PDB file of C-alpha atoms and ligand atoms in Angstrom:
ATOM      1  CA  MET A 234     -38.514  19.713 -89.368  1.00  0.00           C
ATOM      2  CA  LEU A 235     -35.537  21.836 -88.306  1.00  0.00           C
ATOM      3  CA  ASP A 236     -36.561  24.240 -85.594  1.00  0.00           C
ATOM      4  CA  VAL A 237     -33.267  25.891 -84.580  1.00  0.00           C
ATOM      5  CA  MET A 238     -34.776  29.348 -84.232  1.00  0.00           C
ATOM      6  CA  SER A 239     -37.696  28.168 -82.105  1.00  0.00           C
ATOM      7  CA  GLU A 240     -38.049  29.928 -78.783  1.00  0.00           C
ATOM      8  CA  LYS A 241     -39.714  26.832 -77.421  1.00  0.00           C
ATOM      9  CA  THR A 242     -37.530  24.941 -74.988  1.00  0.00           C
ATOM     10  CA  ILE A 243     -36.611  21.462 -76.249  1.00  0.00           C
ATOM     11  CA  ALA A 244     -36.198  18.796 -73.591  1.00  0.00           C
ATOM     12  CA  LEU A 245     -35.356  15.094 -73.538  1.00  0.00           C
ATOM     13  CA  VAL A 246     -36.282  12.826 -70.640  1.00  0.00           C
ATOM     14  CA  THR A 247     -34.797   9.325 -70.577  1.00  0.00           C
ATOM     15  CA  GLY A 248     -36.951   6.498 -69.235  1.00  0.00           C
ATOM     16  CA  ALA A 249     -40.059   8.617 -69.716  1.00  0.00           C
ATOM     17  CA  ASN A 250     -42.616   5.933 -70.533  1.00  0.00           C
ATOM     18  CA  LYS A 251     -43.710   5.435 -66.916  1.00  0.00           C
ATOM     19  CA  GLY A 252     -43.053   6.238 -63.286  1.00  0.00           C
ATOM     20  CA  ILE A 253     -41.198   9.400 -62.345  1.00  0.00           C
ATOM     21  CA  GLY A 254     -39.849   9.938 -65.875  1.00  0.00           C
ATOM     22  CA  TYR A 255     -43.331  10.102 -67.349  1.00  0.00           C
ATOM     23  CA  GLU A 256     -44.334  12.715 -64.773  1.00  0.00           C
ATOM     24  CA  ILE A 257     -41.169  14.720 -65.433  1.00  0.00           C
ATOM     25  CA  ALA A 258     -42.112  14.758 -69.118  1.00  0.00           C
ATOM     26  CA  ALA A 259     -45.631  15.890 -68.202  1.00  0.00           C
ATOM     27  CA  GLY A 260     -44.251  18.554 -65.856  1.00  0.00           C
ATOM     28  CA  LEU A 261     -41.877  19.952 -68.487  1.00  0.00           C
ATOM     29  CA  ALA A 262     -44.625  19.929 -71.112  1.00  0.00           C
ATOM     30  CA  ALA A 263     -46.826  21.880 -68.684  1.00  0.00           C
ATOM     31  CA  LEU A 264     -44.186  24.629 -68.843  1.00  0.00           C
ATOM     32  CA  GLY A 265     -44.963  24.897 -72.543  1.00  0.00           C
ATOM     33  CA  TRP A 266     -41.862  22.989 -73.610  1.00  0.00           C
ATOM     34  CA  SER A 267     -41.487  20.453 -76.398  1.00  0.00           C
ATOM     35  CA  VAL A 268     -40.574  17.174 -74.704  1.00  0.00           C
ATOM     36  CA  GLY A 269     -38.861  14.120 -76.152  1.00  0.00           C
ATOM     37  CA  VAL A 270     -40.073  10.945 -74.479  1.00  0.00           C
ATOM     38  CA  GLY A 271     -36.984   8.733 -74.417  1.00  0.00           C
ATOM     39  CA  ALA A 272     -37.973   5.085 -74.094  1.00  0.00           C
ATOM     40  CA  ARG A 273     -36.719   1.786 -75.451  1.00  0.00           C
ATOM     41  CA  ASP A 274     -39.979  -0.186 -75.714  1.00  0.00           C
ATOM     42  CA  GLU A 275     -41.870   0.986 -78.800  1.00  0.00           C
ATOM     43  CA  GLN A 276     -45.369   0.237 -77.545  1.00  0.00           C
ATOM     44  CA  ARG A 277     -44.849   1.816 -74.108  1.00  0.00           C
ATOM     45  CA  ARG A 278     -43.197   4.843 -75.748  1.00  0.00           C
ATOM     46  CA  THR A 279     -46.066   5.262 -78.219  1.00  0.00           C
ATOM     47  CA  ASP A 280     -48.626   4.929 -75.437  1.00  0.00           C
ATOM     48  CA  ALA A 281     -46.838   7.485 -73.243  1.00  0.00           C
ATOM     49  CA  VAL A 282     -46.581  10.016 -76.081  1.00  0.00           C
ATOM     50  CA  ALA A 283     -50.256   9.525 -76.948  1.00  0.00           C
ATOM     51  CA  LYS A 284     -51.290  10.013 -73.318  1.00  0.00           C
ATOM     52  CA  LEU A 285     -49.190  13.163 -72.974  1.00  0.00           C
ATOM     53  CA  ARG A 286     -50.539  14.582 -76.231  1.00  0.00           C
ATOM     54  CA  ALA A 287     -54.112  13.800 -75.222  1.00  0.00           C
ATOM     55  CA  ALA A 288     -53.482  15.972 -72.173  1.00  0.00           C
ATOM     56  CA  GLY A 289     -52.317  18.819 -74.432  1.00  0.00           C
ATOM     57  CA  ALA A 290     -48.554  18.252 -74.252  1.00  0.00           C
ATOM     58  CA  ASP A 291     -46.125  18.908 -77.096  1.00  0.00           C
ATOM     59  CA  ALA A 292     -44.496  15.479 -76.801  1.00  0.00           C
ATOM     60  CA  PHE A 293     -42.588  13.354 -79.304  1.00  0.00           C
ATOM     61  CA  GLY A 294     -41.149   9.872 -79.091  1.00  0.00           C
ATOM     62  CA  VAL A 295     -37.405   9.237 -78.997  1.00  0.00           C
ATOM     63  CA  PRO A 296     -36.406   5.561 -79.290  1.00  0.00           C
ATOM     64  CA  LEU A 297     -33.690   5.239 -76.670  1.00  0.00           C
ATOM     65  CA  ASP A 298     -31.888   2.448 -74.867  1.00  0.00           C
ATOM     66  CA  VAL A 299     -29.281   4.147 -72.693  1.00  0.00           C
ATOM     67  CA  THR A 300     -27.097   1.019 -72.701  1.00  0.00           C
ATOM     68  CA  ASP A 301     -26.790   0.936 -76.479  1.00  0.00           C
ATOM     69  CA  ASP A 302     -24.344   3.168 -78.393  1.00  0.00           C
ATOM     70  CA  GLU A 303     -26.251   2.980 -81.676  1.00  0.00           C
ATOM     71  CA  SER A 304     -29.566   3.774 -80.035  1.00  0.00           C
ATOM     72  CA  VAL A 305     -28.150   6.802 -78.220  1.00  0.00           C
ATOM     73  CA  THR A 306     -26.405   8.076 -81.356  1.00  0.00           C
ATOM     74  CA  ALA A 307     -29.667   7.726 -83.287  1.00  0.00           C
ATOM     75  CA  ALA A 308     -31.543   9.595 -80.550  1.00  0.00           C
ATOM     76  CA  ALA A 309     -29.119  12.518 -80.798  1.00  0.00           C
ATOM     77  CA  ARG A 310     -29.547  12.505 -84.576  1.00  0.00           C
ATOM     78  CA  LEU A 311     -33.332  12.523 -84.237  1.00  0.00           C
ATOM     79  CA  ILE A 312     -33.251  15.568 -81.954  1.00  0.00           C
ATOM     80  CA  ASP A 313     -30.705  17.326 -84.161  1.00  0.00           C
ATOM     81  CA  GLU A 314     -32.896  16.798 -87.221  1.00  0.00           C
ATOM     82  CA  ARG A 315     -36.031  17.842 -85.373  1.00  0.00           C
ATOM     83  CA  ALA A 316     -34.798  20.845 -83.407  1.00  0.00           C
ATOM     84  CA  GLY A 317     -31.121  21.489 -84.187  1.00  0.00           C
ATOM     85  CA  ARG A 318     -30.342  21.773 -80.500  1.00  0.00           C
ATOM     86  CA  LEU A 319     -31.287  20.467 -77.046  1.00  0.00           C
ATOM     87  CA  ASP A 320     -32.000  22.782 -74.112  1.00  0.00           C
ATOM     88  CA  VAL A 321     -32.664  20.335 -71.310  1.00  0.00           C
ATOM     89  CA  LEU A 322     -31.547  16.749 -70.725  1.00  0.00           C
ATOM     90  CA  VAL A 323     -33.035  14.789 -67.832  1.00  0.00           C
ATOM     91  CA  ASN A 324     -31.142  11.527 -67.285  1.00  0.00           C
ATOM     92  CA  ASN A 325     -33.901   9.669 -65.472  1.00  0.00           C
ATOM     93  CA  ALA A 326     -33.699   6.090 -66.780  1.00  0.00           C
ATOM     94  CA  GLY A 327     -32.595   3.722 -64.066  1.00  0.00           C
ATOM     95  CA  VAL A 328     -32.870   0.159 -62.810  1.00  0.00           C
ATOM     96  CA  ALA A 329     -32.701  -1.516 -59.418  1.00  0.00           C
ATOM     97  CA  GLY A 330     -31.661  -5.025 -58.394  1.00  0.00           C
ATOM     98  CA  GLY A 331     -33.601  -6.457 -55.516  1.00  0.00           C
ATOM     99  CA  TRP A 332     -33.813  -5.691 -51.832  1.00  0.00           C
ATOM    100  CA  PRO A 333     -32.018  -6.465 -49.657  1.00  0.00           C
ATOM    101  CA  GLU A 334     -28.802  -6.499 -51.690  1.00  0.00           C
ATOM    102  CA  GLN A 335     -26.138  -7.847 -49.345  1.00  0.00           C
ATOM    103  CA  PRO A 336     -22.705  -6.972 -50.786  1.00  0.00           C
ATOM    104  CA  SER A 337     -21.325 -10.330 -49.615  1.00  0.00           C
ATOM    105  CA  THR A 338     -23.739 -12.381 -51.683  1.00  0.00           C
ATOM    106  CA  ILE A 339     -24.704 -10.098 -54.538  1.00  0.00           C
ATOM    107  CA  ASP A 340     -24.779 -11.460 -58.041  1.00  0.00           C
ATOM    108  CA  LEU A 341     -22.001  -9.732 -60.003  1.00  0.00           C
ATOM    109  CA  GLU A 342     -24.147  -9.653 -63.119  1.00  0.00           C
ATOM    110  CA  THR A 343     -26.632  -7.489 -61.186  1.00  0.00           C
ATOM    111  CA  VAL A 344     -23.862  -5.085 -60.258  1.00  0.00           C
ATOM    112  CA  ARG A 345     -22.730  -4.845 -63.887  1.00  0.00           C
ATOM    113  CA  ARG A 346     -26.279  -4.322 -65.162  1.00  0.00           C
ATOM    114  CA  LEU A 347     -26.962  -1.541 -62.698  1.00  0.00           C
ATOM    115  CA  VAL A 348     -23.667   0.246 -63.373  1.00  0.00           C
ATOM    116  CA  GLU A 349     -24.255  -0.084 -67.126  1.00  0.00           C
ATOM    117  CA  THR A 350     -27.652   1.638 -66.922  1.00  0.00           C
ATOM    118  CA  ASN A 351     -27.439   3.971 -63.929  1.00  0.00           C
ATOM    119  CA  VAL A 352     -23.932   5.282 -64.503  1.00  0.00           C
ATOM    120  CA  ILE A 353     -22.505   4.436 -67.924  1.00  0.00           C
ATOM    121  CA  GLY A 354     -25.908   5.051 -69.519  1.00  0.00           C
ATOM    122  CA  VAL A 355     -25.947   8.577 -68.119  1.00  0.00           C
ATOM    123  CA  ILE A 356     -22.423   9.270 -69.392  1.00  0.00           C
ATOM    124  CA  ARG A 357     -23.254   7.789 -72.810  1.00  0.00           C
ATOM    125  CA  VAL A 358     -26.410   9.882 -73.229  1.00  0.00           C
ATOM    126  CA  THR A 359     -24.865  13.047 -71.812  1.00  0.00           C
ATOM    127  CA  ASN A 360     -21.854  12.903 -74.126  1.00  0.00           C
ATOM    128  CA  ALA A 361     -24.036  12.211 -77.159  1.00  0.00           C
ATOM    129  CA  MET A 362     -26.284  15.169 -76.305  1.00  0.00           C
ATOM    130  CA  LEU A 363     -23.596  17.660 -75.254  1.00  0.00           C
ATOM    131  CA  PRO A 364     -22.965  18.984 -78.790  1.00  0.00           C
ATOM    132  CA  LEU A 365     -26.709  19.752 -79.031  1.00  0.00           C
ATOM    133  CA  LEU A 366     -26.812  21.235 -75.519  1.00  0.00           C
ATOM    134  CA  ARG A 367     -23.885  23.497 -76.375  1.00  0.00           C
ATOM    135  CA  ARG A 368     -26.070  25.081 -79.084  1.00  0.00           C
ATOM    136  CA  SER A 369     -28.652  26.110 -76.476  1.00  0.00           C
ATOM    137  CA  ALA A 370     -28.798  29.526 -74.825  1.00  0.00           C
ATOM    138  CA  HIS A 371     -29.831  27.974 -71.466  1.00  0.00           C
ATOM    139  CA  PRO A 372     -28.675  24.357 -71.310  1.00  0.00           C
ATOM    140  CA  ARG A 373     -29.538  22.278 -68.250  1.00  0.00           C
ATOM    141  CA  ILE A 374     -28.710  18.689 -67.306  1.00  0.00           C
ATOM    142  CA  VAL A 375     -30.518  16.919 -64.484  1.00  0.00           C
ATOM    143  CA  ASN A 376     -29.334  13.502 -63.326  1.00  0.00           C
ATOM    144  CA  GLN A 377     -31.775  11.394 -61.363  1.00  0.00           C
ATOM    145  CA  SER A 378     -29.972  10.330 -58.216  1.00  0.00           C
ATOM    146  CA  SER A 379     -31.349   9.207 -54.862  1.00  0.00           C
ATOM    147  CA  HIS A 380     -30.915   9.888 -51.173  1.00  0.00           C
ATOM    148  CA  VAL A 381     -29.490   6.363 -50.936  1.00  0.00           C
ATOM    149  CA  GLY A 382     -26.534   7.485 -53.070  1.00  0.00           C
ATOM    150  CA  SER A 383     -25.489  10.111 -50.533  1.00  0.00           C
ATOM    151  CA  LEU A 384     -22.445   8.899 -48.581  1.00  0.00           C
ATOM    152  CA  SER A 385     -23.161  11.590 -46.005  1.00  0.00           C
ATOM    153  CA  LEU A 386     -26.630  10.178 -45.371  1.00  0.00           C
ATOM    154  CA  GLN A 387     -25.452   6.554 -45.624  1.00  0.00           C
ATOM    155  CA  THR A 388     -22.943   7.223 -42.838  1.00  0.00           C
ATOM    156  CA  THR A 389     -25.378   9.175 -40.649  1.00  0.00           C
ATOM    157  CA  PRO A 390     -26.353   6.923 -37.722  1.00  0.00           C
ATOM    158  CA  GLY A 391     -30.079   6.236 -37.699  1.00  0.00           C
ATOM    159  CA  ALA A 392     -30.773   7.594 -41.192  1.00  0.00           C
ATOM    160  CA  ASP A 393     -33.597   5.553 -42.748  1.00  0.00           C
ATOM    161  CA  LEU A 394     -32.433   4.657 -46.239  1.00  0.00           C
ATOM    162  CA  GLY A 395     -34.273   1.384 -46.665  1.00  0.00           C
ATOM    163  CA  GLY A 396     -31.643  -1.165 -45.707  1.00  0.00           C
ATOM    164  CA  ILE A 397     -28.457  -2.497 -47.228  1.00  0.00           C
ATOM    165  CA  SER A 398     -28.044  -1.907 -50.936  1.00  0.00           C
ATOM    166  CA  GLY A 399     -24.925  -3.481 -52.367  1.00  0.00           C
ATOM    167  CA  ALA A 400     -25.419  -2.323 -55.954  1.00  0.00           C
ATOM    168  CA  TYR A 401     -28.237   0.176 -56.453  1.00  0.00           C
ATOM    169  CA  ALA A 402     -27.128   2.707 -53.826  1.00  0.00           C
ATOM    170  CA  PRO A 403     -23.462   2.552 -54.928  1.00  0.00           C
ATOM    171  CA  THR A 404     -24.496   3.228 -58.548  1.00  0.00           C
ATOM    172  CA  LYS A 405     -26.159   6.447 -57.389  1.00  0.00           C
ATOM    173  CA  THR A 406     -23.018   7.350 -55.383  1.00  0.00           C
ATOM    174  CA  PHE A 407     -20.983   6.735 -58.549  1.00  0.00           C
ATOM    175  CA  LEU A 408     -23.426   8.901 -60.482  1.00  0.00           C
ATOM    176  CA  ASN A 409     -23.036  11.672 -57.901  1.00  0.00           C
ATOM    177  CA  ALA A 410     -19.268  11.572 -58.343  1.00  0.00           C
ATOM    178  CA  VAL A 411     -19.675  11.680 -62.123  1.00  0.00           C
ATOM    179  CA  THR A 412     -21.948  14.738 -61.908  1.00  0.00           C
ATOM    180  CA  ILE A 413     -19.364  16.574 -59.796  1.00  0.00           C
ATOM    181  CA  GLN A 414     -16.714  15.935 -62.457  1.00  0.00           C
ATOM    182  CA  TYR A 415     -19.004  17.127 -65.278  1.00  0.00           C
ATOM    183  CA  ALA A 416     -19.762  20.270 -63.264  1.00  0.00           C
ATOM    184  CA  LYS A 417     -16.039  20.939 -62.918  1.00  0.00           C
ATOM    185  CA  GLU A 418     -15.439  20.429 -66.636  1.00  0.00           C
ATOM    186  CA  LEU A 419     -18.455  22.548 -67.597  1.00  0.00           C
ATOM    187  CA  SER A 420     -17.820  25.397 -65.160  1.00  0.00           C
ATOM    188  CA  GLY A 421     -17.339  28.526 -67.206  1.00  0.00           C
ATOM    189  CA  THR A 422     -19.935  27.379 -69.729  1.00  0.00           C
ATOM    190  CA  ASN A 423     -23.653  28.161 -69.523  1.00  0.00           C
ATOM    191  CA  ILE A 424     -24.499  24.498 -68.825  1.00  0.00           C
ATOM    192  CA  LEU A 425     -25.915  23.862 -65.356  1.00  0.00           C
ATOM    193  CA  ILE A 426     -25.792  20.234 -64.185  1.00  0.00           C
ATOM    194  CA  ASN A 427     -27.370  19.038 -60.953  1.00  0.00           C
ATOM    195  CA  ASN A 428     -28.683  15.866 -59.357  1.00  0.00           C
ATOM    196  CA  ALA A 429     -32.245  15.324 -58.177  1.00  0.00           C
ATOM    197  CA  CYS A 430     -33.430  13.118 -55.303  1.00  0.00           C
ATOM    198  CA  PRO A 431     -37.098  12.324 -55.876  1.00  0.00           C
ATOM    199  CA  GLY A 432     -37.776  10.735 -52.477  1.00  0.00           C
ATOM    200  CA  TYR A 433     -39.401   7.352 -51.945  1.00  0.00           C
ATOM    201  CA  VAL A 434     -41.827   7.103 -54.843  1.00  0.00           C
ATOM    202  CA  ALA A 435     -44.367   4.387 -55.645  1.00  0.00           C
ATOM    203  CA  THR A 436     -43.195   2.954 -58.982  1.00  0.00           C
ATOM    204  CA  ASP A 437     -42.296  -0.374 -60.604  1.00  0.00           C
ATOM    205  CA  LEU A 438     -38.744   0.140 -59.293  1.00  0.00           C
ATOM    206  CA  ASN A 439     -39.803  -0.671 -55.723  1.00  0.00           C
ATOM    207  CA  GLY A 440     -42.953  -2.701 -56.347  1.00  0.00           C
ATOM    208  CA  PHE A 441     -44.991   0.450 -55.682  1.00  0.00           C
ATOM    209  CA  ALA A 442     -43.900   0.463 -52.030  1.00  0.00           C
ATOM    210  CA  GLY A 443     -42.893   4.143 -52.152  1.00  0.00           C
ATOM    211  CA  THR A 444     -44.853   6.674 -50.141  1.00  0.00           C
ATOM    212  CA  GLN A 445     -44.922   9.523 -52.683  1.00  0.00           C
ATOM    213  CA  THR A 446     -46.700   9.745 -56.015  1.00  0.00           C
ATOM    214  CA  PRO A 447     -44.638   9.847 -59.236  1.00  0.00           C
ATOM    215  CA  GLU A 448     -45.874  13.411 -59.735  1.00  0.00           C
ATOM    216  CA  GLN A 449     -44.477  14.427 -56.336  1.00  0.00           C
ATOM    217  CA  GLY A 450     -41.246  12.608 -57.135  1.00  0.00           C
ATOM    218  CA  ALA A 451     -40.926  14.441 -60.447  1.00  0.00           C
ATOM    219  CA  ALA A 452     -41.198  17.915 -58.928  1.00  0.00           C
ATOM    220  CA  ILE A 453     -37.535  18.421 -58.013  1.00  0.00           C
ATOM    221  CA  ALA A 454     -36.248  17.333 -61.447  1.00  0.00           C
ATOM    222  CA  VAL A 455     -38.706  19.716 -63.108  1.00  0.00           C
ATOM    223  CA  ARG A 456     -37.460  22.559 -60.915  1.00  0.00           C
ATOM    224  CA  LEU A 457     -33.816  21.811 -61.691  1.00  0.00           C
ATOM    225  CA  ALA A 458     -34.617  21.590 -65.414  1.00  0.00           C
ATOM    226  CA  ALA A 459     -36.059  25.098 -65.278  1.00  0.00           C
ATOM    227  CA  LEU A 460     -33.297  26.772 -63.241  1.00  0.00           C
ATOM    228  CA  PRO A 461     -32.523  30.379 -64.123  1.00  0.00           C
ATOM    229  CA  ASP A 462     -29.151  31.231 -65.690  1.00  0.00           C
ATOM    230  CA  ASN A 463     -27.699  32.196 -62.306  1.00  0.00           C
ATOM    231  CA  GLY A 464     -28.867  28.926 -60.744  1.00  0.00           C
ATOM    232  CA  PRO A 465     -26.660  26.427 -58.947  1.00  0.00           C
ATOM    233  CA  THR A 466     -24.554  23.769 -60.624  1.00  0.00           C
ATOM    234  CA  GLY A 467     -22.721  20.694 -59.368  1.00  0.00           C
ATOM    235  CA  GLN A 468     -25.134  20.148 -56.475  1.00  0.00           C
ATOM    236  CA  MET A 469     -27.804  17.696 -55.386  1.00  0.00           C
ATOM    237  CA  PHE A 470     -31.320  18.654 -54.326  1.00  0.00           C
ATOM    238  CA  ASP A 471     -34.572  17.284 -53.041  1.00  0.00           C
ATOM    239  CA  ASP A 472     -37.810  19.156 -52.400  1.00  0.00           C
ATOM    240  CA  GLY A 473     -36.362  20.518 -49.154  1.00  0.00           C
ATOM    241  CA  GLY A 474     -33.170  21.953 -50.670  1.00  0.00           C
ATOM    242  CA  VAL A 475     -29.554  20.822 -50.915  1.00  0.00           C
ATOM    243  CA  VAL A 476     -28.818  17.149 -50.190  1.00  0.00           C
ATOM    244  CA  PRO A 477     -25.261  16.488 -48.961  1.00  0.00           C
ATOM    245  CA  TRP A 478     -23.106  14.326 -51.206  1.00  0.00           C
TER     246      TRP A 478
HETATM  247  N1  LIG B 717     -38.934   5.206 -57.149  1.00  0.00           N
HETATM  248  C1  LIG B 717     -38.139   5.725 -56.238  1.00  0.00           C
HETATM  249  O1  LIG B 717     -38.456   5.705 -55.017  1.00  0.00           O
HETATM  250  C2  LIG B 717     -36.840   6.368 -56.643  1.00  0.00           C
HETATM  251  C3  LIG B 717     -36.085   6.992 -55.647  1.00  0.00           C
HETATM  252  C4  LIG B 717     -34.901   7.604 -55.988  1.00  0.00           C
HETATM  253  C5  LIG B 717     -34.486   7.598 -57.307  1.00  0.00           C
HETATM  254  N2  LIG B 717     -35.228   6.969 -58.254  1.00  0.00           N
HETATM  255  C6  LIG B 717     -34.732   6.997 -59.635  1.00  0.00           C
HETATM  256  O2  LIG B 717     -35.718   7.560 -60.471  1.00  0.00           O
HETATM  257  C7  LIG B 717     -35.533   7.074 -61.806  1.00  0.00           C
HETATM  258  C8  LIG B 717     -36.864   6.573 -62.350  1.00  0.00           C
HETATM  259  O3  LIG B 717     -37.261   5.457 -61.596  1.00  0.00           O
HETATM  260  P1  LIG B 717     -38.782   5.066 -61.309  1.00  0.00           P
HETATM  261  O4  LIG B 717     -38.908   4.925 -59.863  1.00  0.00           O
HETATM  262  O5  LIG B 717     -39.690   5.963 -62.055  1.00  0.00           O
HETATM  263  O6  LIG B 717     -38.800   3.567 -61.906  1.00  0.00           O
HETATM  264  P2  LIG B 717     -39.581   2.896 -63.120  1.00  0.00           P
HETATM  265  O7  LIG B 717     -41.033   3.200 -63.047  1.00  0.00           O
HETATM  266  O8  LIG B 717     -39.131   1.491 -63.104  1.00  0.00           O
HETATM  267  O9  LIG B 717     -39.010   3.643 -64.396  1.00  0.00           O
HETATM  268  C9  LIG B 717     -37.695   3.426 -64.840  1.00  0.00           C
HETATM  269  C10 LIG B 717     -37.616   3.931 -66.250  1.00  0.00           C
HETATM  270  O10 LIG B 717     -36.277   3.748 -66.727  1.00  0.00           O
HETATM  271  C11 LIG B 717     -36.368   3.111 -67.989  1.00  0.00           C
HETATM  272  N3  LIG B 717     -35.168   2.379 -68.335  1.00  0.00           N
HETATM  273  C12 LIG B 717     -34.575   1.384 -67.645  1.00  0.00           C
HETATM  274  N4  LIG B 717     -33.517   0.926 -68.320  1.00  0.00           N
HETATM  275  C13 LIG B 717     -33.459   1.634 -69.477  1.00  0.00           C
HETATM  276  C14 LIG B 717     -32.602   1.630 -70.586  1.00  0.00           C
HETATM  277  N5  LIG B 717     -31.573   0.769 -70.689  1.00  0.00           N
HETATM  278  N6  LIG B 717     -32.831   2.513 -71.591  1.00  0.00           N
HETATM  279  C15 LIG B 717     -33.859   3.366 -71.508  1.00  0.00           C
HETATM  280  N7  LIG B 717     -34.723   3.415 -70.499  1.00  0.00           N
HETATM  281  C16 LIG B 717     -34.513   2.550 -69.486  1.00  0.00           C
HETATM  282  C17 LIG B 717     -37.598   2.221 -67.892  1.00  0.00           C
HETATM  283  O11 LIG B 717     -38.011   1.836 -69.185  1.00  0.00           O
HETATM  284  P3  LIG B 717     -38.619   0.374 -69.525  1.00  0.00           P
HETATM  285  O12 LIG B 717     -40.092   0.510 -69.302  1.00  0.00           O
HETATM  286  O13 LIG B 717     -38.236   0.182 -70.952  1.00  0.00           O
HETATM  287  O14 LIG B 717     -37.962  -0.590 -68.576  1.00  0.00           O
HETATM  288  C18 LIG B 717     -38.541   3.180 -67.204  1.00  0.00           C
HETATM  289  O15 LIG B 717     -39.103   4.082 -68.105  1.00  0.00           O
HETATM  290  C19 LIG B 717     -34.445   5.997 -61.727  1.00  0.00           C
HETATM  291  O16 LIG B 717     -33.205   6.549 -62.088  1.00  0.00           O
HETATM  292  C20 LIG B 717     -34.432   5.642 -60.237  1.00  0.00           C
HETATM  293  O17 LIG B 717     -33.201   5.114 -59.831  1.00  0.00           O
HETATM  294  C21 LIG B 717     -36.402   6.352 -57.956  1.00  0.00           C
END
């Protein structure tokens, strides 16, 4: 059903079937928004949508593998047919290798897999959704980064960033650089694009070793998704404020 005139904010969260992404979807739905649950596994997507709806959310499933051109194109088509536009894109889907990841011994296939999802996947989804975002009155893009991607923090003596990370951390650094370039291209438009650092969150990604809940980890992305029109762009934030690149 085409819903172009709807006042309701339309959001898409990638990797929203579990972990932080699921809680971002729940947080955006709690704002009264209509939230697309982007997820590649049909059963986990269906379960997540059902759980969100049971809690009162306006949630709908969006089949989405961020590494697959056809899947991403189909996801954009689904949102176009459903809503005619997209107001908020949260690029949350991400994968990790294993810890520790020594650069000298890392498996190159791991590096490729992480870059493909954590960086190229974000570019692929963003570019597919940009035509829909450009139809929004208040478009926002939030990219899920990490403190470990900050070169400033990585080069701060004594900073506790969980050890050497030869692939995962560099993919988030790459993502940070990509966000800066999008912000430069999109300056002068109404699209605000920022990166979120959720903190160390207990999810599948780290074998549930994180110290924060997924709900706590989702909070900063939800805030960035709901920025006012005069909000910042081209920056990175955690719950405490700006995180240096
Ligand atoms: N946990 C932390 O401490 C932490 C800290 C900083 C940043 N982050 C970032 O936060 C984001 C979410 O991570 P999480 O901790 O919530 O981990 P998670 O529970 O493992 O969730 C990752 C999500 O990404 C999805 N995903 C992976 N590859 C995908 C693909 N090709 N297409 C579509 N979806 C895909 C997963 O879907 P499937 O179920 O289909 O695999 C899952 O929904 C990631 O970008 C991560 O790097 C996490």
